Amino acid sequence: MAGSDTAPFLSQADDPDDGPVPGPPGLPGPVGNPKSGEPEIRDREGLQRITGLSQSRSTLIVAVLCYINLLNYMDRFTVAGVLPDIEQFFSIGDSSSGLIQTVFISSYMVLAPVFGYLGDRYNRKYLMCGGIAFWSLVTLGSSFIPRERFWLLLLTRGLVGVGEASYSTIAPTLIADLFVADQRSQMLSVFYFAIPVGSGLGYIAGSKVKDVAGDWHWALRVTPGLGVVAVLLLFVVVREPPRGAVERHSGSPPLSPTSWWADLRALARNLIFGLITCLTGVLGVGLGVEISRRLRRFNPRADPLVCAAGLLGSAPFLFLSLACARGSIVATYIFIFIGETLLSMNWAIVADILLYVVIPTRRSTAEAFQIVLSHLLGDAGSPYLIGLISDRLRRSWPPSFLSEFRALQFSLMLCAFVGALGGAAFLGTAMFIEGDRRRAQLHVQGLLNEVGPTDDRIVVPQRGRSTRVPVSSVLI
């Protein structure tokens, strides 16, 4: 099976001489005669002849990439699981401990475009291998830093961004070159499902390894070992497919990379939505926190009520943005701006709610489960669900660009209705928020003893002696 893995590290991974040559126009797989500019829809045999990889091998490659993505987010959140121990060891405060994540994200943010440039031009498999190996070594080295060298810990966390940027920017493009249409959506949903699972496992693994070993340093020595396994799997299992071959017409010439400036100019035309999202995110988070802070003076249920108002208010604007998409792009962007601003109001508030209804010794676990559940019920499966609904709608309509647009438009409208359901859930939360917060406060103060699942009584002094009374009587 010919592949591009025999090419030097800095070679074009999809050079036509290095990979399988697409078959003639009669290649099995195309359905009908696609219009000019439309990718052909190929069956498994057609994909195998183009990529040089069987269906089972392509699926195995995705499994390896999912494992590495899981490991990627485990490492990212392992530090959070042992953050109190790191603060104590290095004698630092909250601002310095927050700087650990800031340095990592800054490095990751700066290096992502660099690896994006390299990933579009050179062998992606070897780029990932080098990045993951480097990340594993740096993470392992960070577990041996002495307590008087906190600056060195910051440096190593910044260098970890090298490895994560090398992987996160490249791996999805490999999946895109292995599968098309529904299969690609399915594989990407599995790939991104590793984000919530890995994040939750990172919290849990970090704290549990520290408890078992009696030393938080060992929490940072787990993922490097798994990183070595990841590099071996990349070398043995992953083969790089030719870029974009599964989306081209049969017999068409291979794609050639353009200059970086040409890439940036082309991408700049598609960045309006991203800029709106960035701006509305900052505006919405700040607005939500400030409104909630002011309302708390008058209403103890302000937090969930603000979240409910944001979600319920965003639903009609997001719906209108989709309804107007074909008629007026300006109106669409205006409605998106308002809808995303309202949608972003709950981000910081939800984190605050989680912290004050859970006692301190359970907060990391609660954060982990919140991450898992929020992604599980949100971005882990929703792209596949939206795509599935769109494909079902398209099958019932005559094939055309308009039917493709309408199918995706109608399927995305589901998001507005789900947002409204989320707002209703926050209204329900408002009914219980006071009791849950009070119960957590009493537990921290030692007034609530959890003897069993049915024991919800607290100790209250009464006429010189202590007696147990139901929690509900105190809350009332």
GROMACS .gro file of C-alpha atoms in nm:
model
  476
    1MET     CA    1   0.000   0.000   0.000
    2ALA     CA    2   0.169   0.316  -0.112
    3GLY     CA    3   0.170   0.600   0.132
    4SER     CA    4   0.340   0.928   0.204
    5ASP     CA    5   0.499   0.816   0.529
    6THR     CA    6   0.820   0.727   0.346
    7ALA     CA    7   0.864   1.091   0.250
    8PRO     CA    8   1.108   1.309   0.444
    9PHE     CA    9   0.973   1.507   0.738
   10LEU     CA   10   0.960   1.837   0.551
   11SER     CA   11   0.810   1.700   0.231
   12GLN     CA   12   0.475   1.752   0.070
   13ALA     CA   13   0.269   1.476   0.224
   14ASP     CA   14   0.017   1.475  -0.057
   15ASP     CA   15   0.251   1.492  -0.351
   16PRO     CA   16   0.095   1.292  -0.634
   17ASP     CA   17   0.407   1.078  -0.658
   18ASP     CA   18   0.381   0.976  -0.293
   19GLY     CA   19   0.018   0.871  -0.269
   20PRO     CA   20  -0.234   0.660  -0.457
   21VAL     CA   21  -0.333   0.793  -0.794
   22PRO     CA   22  -0.705   0.861  -0.835
   23GLY     CA   23  -0.870   0.630  -1.081
   24PRO     CA   24  -1.026   0.723  -1.412
   25PRO     CA   25  -1.358   0.897  -1.443
   26GLY     CA   26  -1.527   0.557  -1.425
   27LEU     CA   27  -1.405   0.505  -1.065
   28PRO     CA   28  -1.671   0.325  -0.861
   29GLY     CA   29  -1.846   0.546  -0.616
   30PRO     CA   30  -1.980   0.864  -0.775
   31VAL     CA   31  -2.352   0.899  -0.756
   32GLY     CA   32  -2.492   1.068  -1.066
   33ASN     CA   33  -2.310   1.344  -1.246
   34PRO     CA   34  -2.229   1.619  -1.000
   35LYS     CA   35  -2.246   1.980  -1.103
   36SER     CA   36  -1.926   2.170  -1.155
   37GLY     CA   37  -1.779   2.267  -0.819
   38GLU     CA   38  -1.962   1.996  -0.626
   39PRO     CA   39  -1.762   1.709  -0.471
   40GLU     CA   40  -1.843   1.361  -0.585
   41ILE     CA   41  -2.005   1.128  -0.336
   42ARG     CA   42  -1.804   0.807  -0.332
   43ASP     CA   43  -1.870   0.468  -0.183
   44ARG     CA   44  -1.626   0.275   0.032
   45GLU     CA   45  -1.450   0.117  -0.261
   46GLY     CA   46  -1.399   0.454  -0.423
   47LEU     CA   47  -1.262   0.606  -0.102
   48GLN     CA   48  -1.026   0.313  -0.056
   49ARG     CA   49  -0.881   0.351  -0.406
   50ILE     CA   50  -0.826   0.722  -0.350
   51THR     CA   51  -0.677   0.713  -0.001
   52GLY     CA   52  -0.505   0.378  -0.030
   53LEU     CA   53  -0.661   0.281   0.303
   54SER     CA   54  -0.934   0.031   0.380
   55GLN     CA   55  -1.245   0.129   0.573
   56SER     CA   56  -1.124  -0.058   0.881
   57ARG     CA   57  -0.781   0.105   0.863
   58SER     CA   58  -0.933   0.452   0.832
   59THR     CA   59  -1.158   0.383   1.131
   60LEU     CA   60  -0.856   0.261   1.329
   61ILE     CA   61  -0.671   0.584   1.247
   62VAL     CA   62  -0.963   0.786   1.382
   63ALA     CA   63  -0.960   0.571   1.697
   64VAL     CA   64  -0.593   0.656   1.751
   65LEU     CA   65  -0.662   1.026   1.695
   66CYS     CA   66  -0.950   1.010   1.944
   67TYR     CA   67  -0.722   0.850   2.202
   68ILE     CA   68  -0.468   1.128   2.159
   69ASN     CA   69  -0.739   1.395   2.178
   70LEU     CA   70  -0.860   1.234   2.500
   71LEU     CA   71  -0.505   1.241   2.634
   72ASN     CA   72  -0.466   1.599   2.518
   73TYR     CA   73  -0.755   1.724   2.732
   74MET     CA   74  -0.664   1.497   3.022
   75ASP     CA   75  -0.326   1.667   3.044
   76ARG     CA   76  -0.483   2.012   3.012
   77PHE     CA   77  -0.711   1.958   3.313
   78THR     CA   78  -0.483   1.743   3.529
   79VAL     CA   79  -0.322   2.059   3.667
   80ALA     CA   80  -0.665   2.189   3.767
   81GLY     CA   81  -0.725   1.871   3.969
   82VAL     CA   82  -0.418   1.936   4.186
   83LEU     CA   83  -0.416   2.316   4.176
   84PRO     CA   84  -0.456   2.365   4.555
   85ASP     CA   85  -0.154   2.141   4.612
   86ILE     CA   86   0.050   2.335   4.356
   87GLU     CA   87  -0.043   2.661   4.530
   88GLN     CA   88   0.069   2.521   4.864
   89PHE     CA   89   0.392   2.370   4.728
   90PHE     CA   90   0.508   2.687   4.553
   91SER     CA   91   0.353   2.921   4.815
   92ILE     CA   92   0.159   3.117   4.554
   93GLY     CA   93  -0.180   3.286   4.553
   94ASP     CA   94  -0.479   3.264   4.325
   95SER     CA   95  -0.341   3.517   4.078
   96SER     CA   96  -0.020   3.321   4.026
   97SER     CA   97  -0.204   2.989   3.998
   98GLY     CA   98  -0.434   3.144   3.740
   99LEU     CA   99  -0.125   3.251   3.550
  100ILE     CA  100  -0.043   2.883   3.487
  101GLN     CA  101  -0.345   2.844   3.260
  102THR     CA  102  -0.297   3.190   3.111
  103VAL     CA  103   0.058   3.106   3.002
  104PHE     CA  104  -0.052   2.776   2.851
  105ILE     CA  105  -0.346   2.922   2.660
  106SER     CA  106  -0.134   3.214   2.536
  107SER     CA  107   0.132   2.978   2.405
  108TYR     CA  108  -0.132   2.753   2.251
  109MET     CA  109  -0.301   3.052   2.089
  110VAL     CA  110   0.019   3.193   1.941
  111LEU     CA  111   0.153   2.860   1.814
  112ALA     CA  112  -0.172   2.732   1.661
  113PRO     CA  113  -0.133   2.944   1.343
  114VAL     CA  114   0.227   2.827   1.311
  115PHE     CA  115   0.128   2.462   1.310
  116GLY     CA  116  -0.168   2.544   1.091
  117TYR     CA  117   0.077   2.674   0.832
  118LEU     CA  118   0.302   2.368   0.868
  119GLY     CA  119   0.009   2.126   0.868
  120ASP     CA  120  -0.114   2.258   0.533
  121ARG     CA  121   0.224   2.205   0.370
  122TYR     CA  122   0.422   1.925   0.535
  123ASN     CA  123   0.378   1.572   0.663
  124ARG     CA  124   0.108   1.592   0.929
  125LYS     CA  125   0.185   1.257   1.087
  126TYR     CA  126   0.544   1.349   1.170
  127LEU     CA  127   0.442   1.696   1.290
  128MET     CA  128   0.204   1.536   1.539
  129CYS     CA  129   0.460   1.278   1.648
  130GLY     CA  130   0.720   1.544   1.717
  131GLY     CA  131   0.474   1.770   1.898
  132ILE     CA  132   0.333   1.496   2.122
  133ALA     CA  133   0.680   1.363   2.206
  134PHE     CA  134   0.795   1.714   2.298
  135TRP     CA  135   0.482   1.778   2.505
  136SER     CA  136   0.526   1.449   2.694
  137LEU     CA  137   0.888   1.526   2.782
  138VAL     CA  138   0.806   1.878   2.898
  139THR     CA  139   0.512   1.762   3.110
  140LEU     CA  140   0.726   1.495   3.273
  141GLY     CA  141   1.002   1.747   3.340
  142SER     CA  142   0.755   1.986   3.504
  143SER     CA  143   0.691   1.729   3.777
  144PHE     CA  144   1.052   1.763   3.903
  145ILE     CA  145   1.064   2.142   3.942
  146PRO     CA  146   1.180   2.254   4.291
  147ARG     CA  147   0.955   2.478   4.499
  148GLU     CA  148   1.172   2.787   4.455
  149ARG     CA  149   1.145   2.771   4.072
  150PHE     CA  150   0.782   2.855   4.008
  151TRP     CA  151   0.885   3.052   3.700
  152LEU     CA  152   1.013   2.727   3.553
  153LEU     CA  153   0.670   2.568   3.596
  154LEU     CA  154   0.521   2.858   3.402
  155LEU     CA  155   0.779   2.806   3.128
  156THR     CA  156   0.705   2.434   3.098
  157ARG     CA  157   0.329   2.495   3.082
  158GLY     CA  158   0.395   2.739   2.803
  159LEU     CA  159   0.601   2.479   2.618
  160VAL     CA  160   0.319   2.226   2.658
  161GLY     CA  161   0.124   2.453   2.426
  162VAL     CA  162   0.367   2.353   2.151
  163GLY     CA  163   0.254   1.992   2.163
  164GLU     CA  164  -0.114   2.067   2.193
  165ALA     CA  165  -0.107   2.319   1.908
  166SER     CA  166   0.072   2.068   1.686
  167TYR     CA  167  -0.205   1.816   1.738
  168SER     CA  168  -0.529   2.011   1.773
  169THR     CA  169  -0.480   2.204   1.449
  170ILE     CA  170  -0.384   1.902   1.239
  171ALA     CA  171  -0.578   1.594   1.354
  172PRO     CA  172  -0.924   1.707   1.228
  173THR     CA  173  -0.779   1.765   0.880
  174LEU     CA  174  -0.666   1.401   0.863
  175ILE     CA  175  -1.020   1.288   0.939
  176ALA     CA  176  -1.150   1.522   0.667
  177ASP     CA  177  -0.918   1.352   0.416
  178LEU     CA  178  -1.035   1.002   0.513
  179PHE     CA  179  -1.413   1.040   0.508
  180VAL     CA  180  -1.685   1.244   0.339
  181ALA     CA  181  -2.048   1.340   0.406
  182ASP     CA  182  -2.224   1.147   0.684
  183GLN     CA  183  -1.922   0.936   0.770
  184ARG     CA  184  -1.709   1.245   0.823
  185SER     CA  185  -1.971   1.393   1.055
  186GLN     CA  186  -1.988   1.071   1.253
  187MET     CA  187  -1.612   1.046   1.290
  188LEU     CA  188  -1.575   1.411   1.390
  189SER     CA  189  -1.848   1.373   1.652
  190VAL     CA  190  -1.657   1.079   1.801
  191PHE     CA  191  -1.332   1.276   1.784
  192TYR     CA  192  -1.475   1.578   1.967
  193PHE     CA  193  -1.657   1.360   2.217
  194ALA     CA  194  -1.311   1.306   2.367
  195ILE     CA  195  -1.308   1.670   2.481
  196PRO     CA  196  -1.561   1.645   2.766
  197VAL     CA  197  -1.452   1.295   2.859
  198GLY     CA  198  -1.083   1.388   2.862
  199SER     CA  199  -1.150   1.707   3.057
  200GLY     CA  200  -1.343   1.518   3.323
  201LEU     CA  201  -1.086   1.240   3.340
  202GLY     CA  202  -0.812   1.499   3.381
  203TYR     CA  203  -0.979   1.643   3.692
  204ILE     CA  204  -1.048   1.302   3.838
  205ALA     CA  205  -0.712   1.145   3.747
  206GLY     CA  206  -0.517   1.441   3.883
  207SER     CA  207  -0.684   1.437   4.223
  208LYS     CA  208  -0.702   1.058   4.257
  209VAL     CA  209  -0.340   0.993   4.155
  210LYS     CA  210  -0.233   1.255   4.408
  211ASP     CA  211  -0.439   1.084   4.679
  212VAL     CA  212  -0.298   0.739   4.600
  213ALA     CA  213   0.065   0.850   4.565
  214GLY     CA  214   0.047   1.105   4.843
  215ASP     CA  215   0.227   1.354   4.619
  216TRP     CA  216   0.076   1.583   4.355
  217HIS     CA  217   0.387   1.552   4.136
  218TRP     CA  218   0.279   1.202   4.031
  219ALA     CA  219  -0.037   1.344   3.876
  220LEU     CA  220   0.184   1.509   3.611
  221ARG     CA  221   0.364   1.182   3.540
  222VAL     CA  222   0.064   0.985   3.414
  223THR     CA  223  -0.006   1.152   3.081
  224PRO     CA  224   0.359   1.152   2.962
  225GLY     CA  225   0.364   0.772   2.979
  226LEU     CA  226   0.041   0.760   2.783
  227GLY     CA  227   0.196   1.011   2.543
  228VAL     CA  228   0.471   0.763   2.457
  229VAL     CA  229   0.201   0.511   2.366
  230ALA     CA  230   0.036   0.779   2.151
  231VAL     CA  231   0.356   0.844   1.955
  232LEU     CA  232   0.405   0.471   1.892
  233LEU     CA  233   0.046   0.436   1.772
  234LEU     CA  234   0.092   0.730   1.537
  235PHE     CA  235   0.403   0.573   1.385
  236VAL     CA  236   0.253   0.227   1.349
  237VAL     CA  237  -0.113   0.287   1.265
  238VAL     CA  238  -0.158   0.630   1.106
  239ARG     CA  239  -0.099   0.677   0.734
  240GLU     CA  240  -0.137   1.016   0.577
  241PRO     CA  241  -0.396   1.039   0.299
  242PRO     CA  242  -0.357   1.285   0.008
  243ARG     CA  243  -0.508   1.621   0.095
  244GLY     CA  244  -0.852   1.688  -0.043
  245ALA     CA  245  -0.855   1.387  -0.279
  246VAL     CA  246  -1.185   1.250  -0.144
  247GLU     CA  247  -1.356   1.582  -0.228
  248ARG     CA  248  -1.223   1.631  -0.580
  249HIS     CA  249  -1.368   1.515  -0.910
  250SER     CA  250  -1.221   1.199  -1.051
  251GLY     CA  251  -0.911   1.272  -1.255
  252SER     CA  252  -0.879   1.633  -1.141
  253PRO     CA  253  -0.527   1.755  -1.055
  254PRO     CA  254  -0.416   1.752  -0.689
  255LEU     CA  255  -0.446   2.067  -0.482
  256SER     CA  256  -0.135   2.278  -0.438
  257PRO     CA  257  -0.080   2.501  -0.134
  258THR     CA  258  -0.085   2.875  -0.189
  259SER     CA  259   0.122   3.133  -0.001
  260TRP     CA  260   0.040   3.203   0.362
  261TRP     CA  261  -0.067   3.558   0.282
  262ALA     CA  262  -0.304   3.428   0.017
  263ASP     CA  263  -0.445   3.186   0.274
  264LEU     CA  264  -0.497   3.466   0.524
  265ARG     CA  265  -0.664   3.690   0.267
  266ALA     CA  266  -0.904   3.413   0.172
  267LEU     CA  267  -0.979   3.326   0.534
  268ALA     CA  268  -1.035   3.692   0.623
  269ARG     CA  269  -1.346   3.687   0.406
  270ASN     CA  270  -1.491   3.417   0.635
  271LEU     CA  271  -1.402   3.557   0.971
  272ILE     CA  272  -1.697   3.796   1.029
  273PHE     CA  273  -1.888   3.533   1.226
  274GLY     CA  274  -1.580   3.459   1.438
  275LEU     CA  275  -1.530   3.825   1.520
  276ILE     CA  276  -1.893   3.859   1.621
  277THR     CA  277  -1.860   3.554   1.845
  278CYS     CA  278  -1.549   3.694   2.016
  279LEU     CA  279  -1.708   4.034   2.075
  280THR     CA  280  -2.042   3.901   2.194
  281GLY     CA  281  -1.870   3.653   2.423
  282VAL     CA  282  -1.683   3.928   2.606
  283LEU     CA  283  -1.987   4.156   2.611
  284GLY     CA  284  -2.231   3.885   2.719
  285VAL     CA  285  -2.017   3.748   3.002
  286GLY     CA  286  -1.955   4.093   3.147
  287LEU     CA  287  -2.318   4.195   3.107
  288GLY     CA  288  -2.447   3.878   3.272
  289VAL     CA  289  -2.217   3.910   3.572
  290GLU     CA  290  -2.299   4.276   3.626
  291ILE     CA  291  -2.676   4.231   3.597
  292SER     CA  292  -2.666   3.936   3.833
  293ARG     CA  293  -2.454   4.128   4.085
  294ARG     CA  294  -2.700   4.414   4.093
  295LEU     CA  295  -3.009   4.193   4.115
  296ARG     CA  296  -2.871   3.986   4.403
  297ARG     CA  297  -2.931   4.282   4.633
  298PHE     CA  298  -3.304   4.241   4.583
  299ASN     CA  299  -3.351   3.879   4.478
  300PRO     CA  300  -3.144   3.581   4.606
  301ARG     CA  301  -3.250   3.385   4.298
  302ALA     CA  302  -3.095   3.637   4.060
  303ASP     CA  303  -2.828   3.403   3.918
  304PRO     CA  304  -3.056   3.138   3.764
  305LEU     CA  305  -3.310   3.402   3.663
  306VAL     CA  306  -3.047   3.595   3.466
  307CYS     CA  307  -2.936   3.273   3.298
  308ALA     CA  308  -3.297   3.191   3.213
  309ALA     CA  309  -3.356   3.539   3.072
  310GLY     CA  310  -3.044   3.513   2.858
  311LEU     CA  311  -3.137   3.178   2.707
  312LEU     CA  312  -3.505   3.258   2.659
  313GLY     CA  313  -3.416   3.596   2.511
  314SER     CA  314  -3.155   3.454   2.274
  315ALA     CA  315  -3.387   3.188   2.127
  316PRO     CA  316  -3.603   3.419   1.909
  317PHE     CA  317  -3.303   3.617   1.784
  318LEU     CA  318  -3.114   3.301   1.686
  319PHE     CA  319  -3.428   3.177   1.513
  320LEU     CA  320  -3.465   3.506   1.325
  321SER     CA  321  -3.098   3.501   1.222
  322LEU     CA  322  -3.162   3.169   1.046
  323ALA     CA  323  -3.496   3.278   0.901
  324CYS     CA  324  -3.336   3.590   0.747
  325ALA     CA  325  -3.020   3.415   0.626
  326ARG     CA  326  -3.129   3.399   0.261
  327GLY     CA  327  -3.297   3.738   0.244
  328SER     CA  328  -3.054   3.970   0.425
  329ILE     CA  329  -2.708   3.884   0.548
  330VAL     CA  330  -2.692   4.215   0.738
  331ALA     CA  331  -3.007   4.133   0.934
  332THR     CA  332  -2.867   3.786   1.000
  333TYR     CA  333  -2.549   3.928   1.154
  334ILE     CA  334  -2.748   4.173   1.366
  335PHE     CA  335  -2.971   3.899   1.505
  336ILE     CA  336  -2.667   3.675   1.565
  337PHE     CA  337  -2.497   3.956   1.755
  338ILE     CA  338  -2.795   4.007   1.986
  339GLY     CA  339  -2.863   3.636   2.024
  340GLU     CA  340  -2.503   3.542   2.104
  341THR     CA  341  -2.471   3.828   2.352
  342LEU     CA  342  -2.776   3.703   2.543
  343LEU     CA  343  -2.655   3.345   2.510
  344SER     CA  344  -2.317   3.431   2.663
  345MET     CA  345  -2.466   3.588   2.974
  346ASN     CA  346  -2.480   3.257   3.162
  347TRP     CA  347  -2.119   3.137   3.123
  348ALA     CA  348  -1.958   3.290   3.431
  349ILE     CA  349  -2.280   3.272   3.635
  350VAL     CA  350  -2.313   2.897   3.585
  351ALA     CA  351  -1.959   2.847   3.717
  352ASP     CA  352  -2.043   3.061   4.021
  353ILE     CA  353  -2.364   2.867   4.090
  354LEU     CA  354  -2.177   2.538   4.075
  355LEU     CA  355  -1.922   2.658   4.330
  356TYR     CA  356  -2.162   2.789   4.592
  357VAL     CA  357  -2.406   2.495   4.589
  358VAL     CA  358  -2.125   2.238   4.630
  359ILE     CA  359  -1.903   2.203   4.937
  360PRO     CA  360  -1.528   2.272   4.882
  361THR     CA  361  -1.416   1.907   4.909
  362ARG     CA  362  -1.641   1.809   4.616
  363ARG     CA  363  -1.599   2.103   4.382
  364SER     CA  364  -1.336   1.952   4.154
  365THR     CA  365  -1.552   1.644   4.102
  366ALA     CA  366  -1.854   1.866   4.043
  367GLU     CA  367  -1.658   2.071   3.788
  368ALA     CA  368  -1.556   1.750   3.613
  369PHE     CA  369  -1.912   1.621   3.587
  370GLN     CA  370  -2.036   1.962   3.480
  371ILE     CA  371  -1.783   1.962   3.196
  372VAL     CA  372  -1.874   1.609   3.093
  373LEU     CA  373  -2.250   1.665   3.102
  374SER     CA  374  -2.242   2.006   2.934
  375HIS     CA  375  -2.039   1.874   2.642
  376LEU     CA  376  -2.225   1.543   2.634
  377LEU     CA  377  -2.559   1.721   2.600
  378GLY     CA  378  -2.412   1.997   2.383
  379ASP     CA  379  -2.126   2.015   2.137
  380ALA     CA  380  -2.023   1.648   2.155
  381GLY     CA  381  -2.328   1.512   1.976
  382SER     CA  382  -2.506   1.818   1.840
  383PRO     CA  383  -2.298   1.858   1.519
  384TYR     CA  384  -2.378   1.501   1.420
  385LEU     CA  385  -2.746   1.540   1.516
  386ILE     CA  386  -2.780   1.861   1.314
  387GLY     CA  387  -2.607   1.699   1.018
  388LEU     CA  388  -2.825   1.389   1.045
  389ILE     CA  389  -3.146   1.595   1.041
  390SER     CA  390  -3.015   1.796   0.746
  391ASP     CA  391  -2.933   1.482   0.548
  392ARG     CA  392  -3.277   1.333   0.616
  393LEU     CA  393  -3.445   1.651   0.495
  394ARG     CA  394  -3.232   1.663   0.180
  395ARG     CA  395  -3.331   1.310   0.086
  396SER     CA  396  -3.698   1.408   0.076
  397TRP     CA  397  -3.639   1.705  -0.159
  398PRO     CA  398  -3.512   1.730  -0.519
  399PRO     CA  399  -3.132   1.779  -0.521
  400SER     CA  400  -3.029   2.144  -0.556
  401PHE     CA  401  -2.823   2.406  -0.378
  402LEU     CA  402  -3.144   2.558  -0.241
  403SER     CA  403  -3.254   2.227  -0.089
  404GLU     CA  404  -2.913   2.189   0.077
  405PHE     CA  405  -2.943   2.540   0.220
  406ARG     CA  406  -3.299   2.487   0.341
  407ALA     CA  407  -3.216   2.151   0.499
  408LEU     CA  408  -2.931   2.295   0.701
  409GLN     CA  409  -3.132   2.607   0.784
  410PHE     CA  410  -3.425   2.408   0.923
  411SER     CA  411  -3.203   2.167   1.116
  412LEU     CA  412  -3.013   2.455   1.282
  413MET     CA  413  -3.341   2.604   1.400
  414LEU     CA  414  -3.352   2.319   1.650
  415CYS     CA  415  -3.080   2.502   1.845
  416ALA     CA  416  -3.317   2.792   1.919
  417PHE     CA  417  -3.578   2.557   2.064
  418VAL     CA  418  -3.317   2.376   2.273
  419GLY     CA  419  -3.203   2.714   2.406
  420ALA     CA  420  -3.558   2.788   2.514
  421LEU     CA  421  -3.568   2.454   2.696
  422GLY     CA  422  -3.247   2.551   2.871
  423GLY     CA  423  -3.407   2.874   2.985
  424ALA     CA  424  -3.700   2.676   3.127
  425ALA     CA  425  -3.451   2.454   3.311
  426PHE     CA  426  -3.293   2.760   3.474
  427LEU     CA  427  -3.639   2.877   3.583
  428GLY     CA  428  -3.679   2.542   3.754
  429THR     CA  429  -3.336   2.584   3.912
  430ALA     CA  430  -3.448   2.916   4.061
  431MET     CA  431  -3.703   2.727   4.270
  432PHE     CA  432  -3.431   2.529   4.451
  433ILE     CA  433  -3.124   2.752   4.442
  434GLU     CA  434  -3.175   2.907   4.785
  435GLY     CA  435  -3.216   2.574   4.960
  436ASP     CA  436  -2.919   2.417   4.787
  437ARG     CA  437  -2.694   2.713   4.866
  438ARG     CA  438  -2.805   2.723   5.229
  439ARG     CA  439  -2.750   2.349   5.265
  440ALA     CA  440  -2.394   2.380   5.134
  441GLN     CA  441  -2.323   2.669   5.371
  442LEU     CA  442  -2.453   2.475   5.670
  443HIS     CA  443  -2.241   2.176   5.575
  444VAL     CA  444  -1.927   2.389   5.558
  445GLN     CA  445  -2.009   2.540   5.897
  446GLY     CA  446  -2.044   2.193   6.049
  447LEU     CA  447  -2.415   2.229   6.118
  448LEU     CA  448  -2.527   1.967   5.868
  449ASN     CA  449  -2.419   1.607   5.924
  450GLU     CA  450  -2.464   1.368   5.635
  451VAL     CA  451  -2.509   1.036   5.812
  452GLY     CA  452  -2.716   0.877   5.540
  453PRO     CA  453  -2.930   0.954   5.241
  454THR     CA  454  -3.237   1.001   5.458
  455ASP     CA  455  -3.066   1.207   5.728
  456ASP     CA  456  -3.124   1.571   5.634
  457ARG     CA  457  -3.131   1.708   5.988
  458ILE     CA  458  -2.897   1.967   6.137
  459VAL     CA  459  -2.782   2.030   6.492
  460VAL     CA  460  -2.934   2.344   6.646
  461PRO     CA  461  -2.881   2.467   7.006
  462GLN     CA  462  -3.211   2.476   7.195
  463ARG     CA  463  -3.247   2.574   7.561
  464GLY     CA  464  -2.890   2.491   7.652
  465ARG     CA  465  -2.867   2.164   7.466
  466SER     CA  466  -2.833   2.050   7.104
  467THR     CA  467  -3.121   1.895   6.918
  468ARG     CA  468  -3.174   1.776   6.558
  469VAL     CA  469  -3.435   1.947   6.345
  470PRO     CA  470  -3.522   1.908   5.973
  471VAL     CA  471  -3.333   2.130   5.731
  472SER     CA  472  -3.660   2.250   5.583
  473SER     CA  473  -3.768   2.404   5.913
  474VAL     CA  474  -3.448   2.608   5.932
  475LEU     CA  475  -3.467   2.719   5.569
  476ILE     CA  476  -3.827   2.830   5.613
   0.00000   0.00000   0.00000
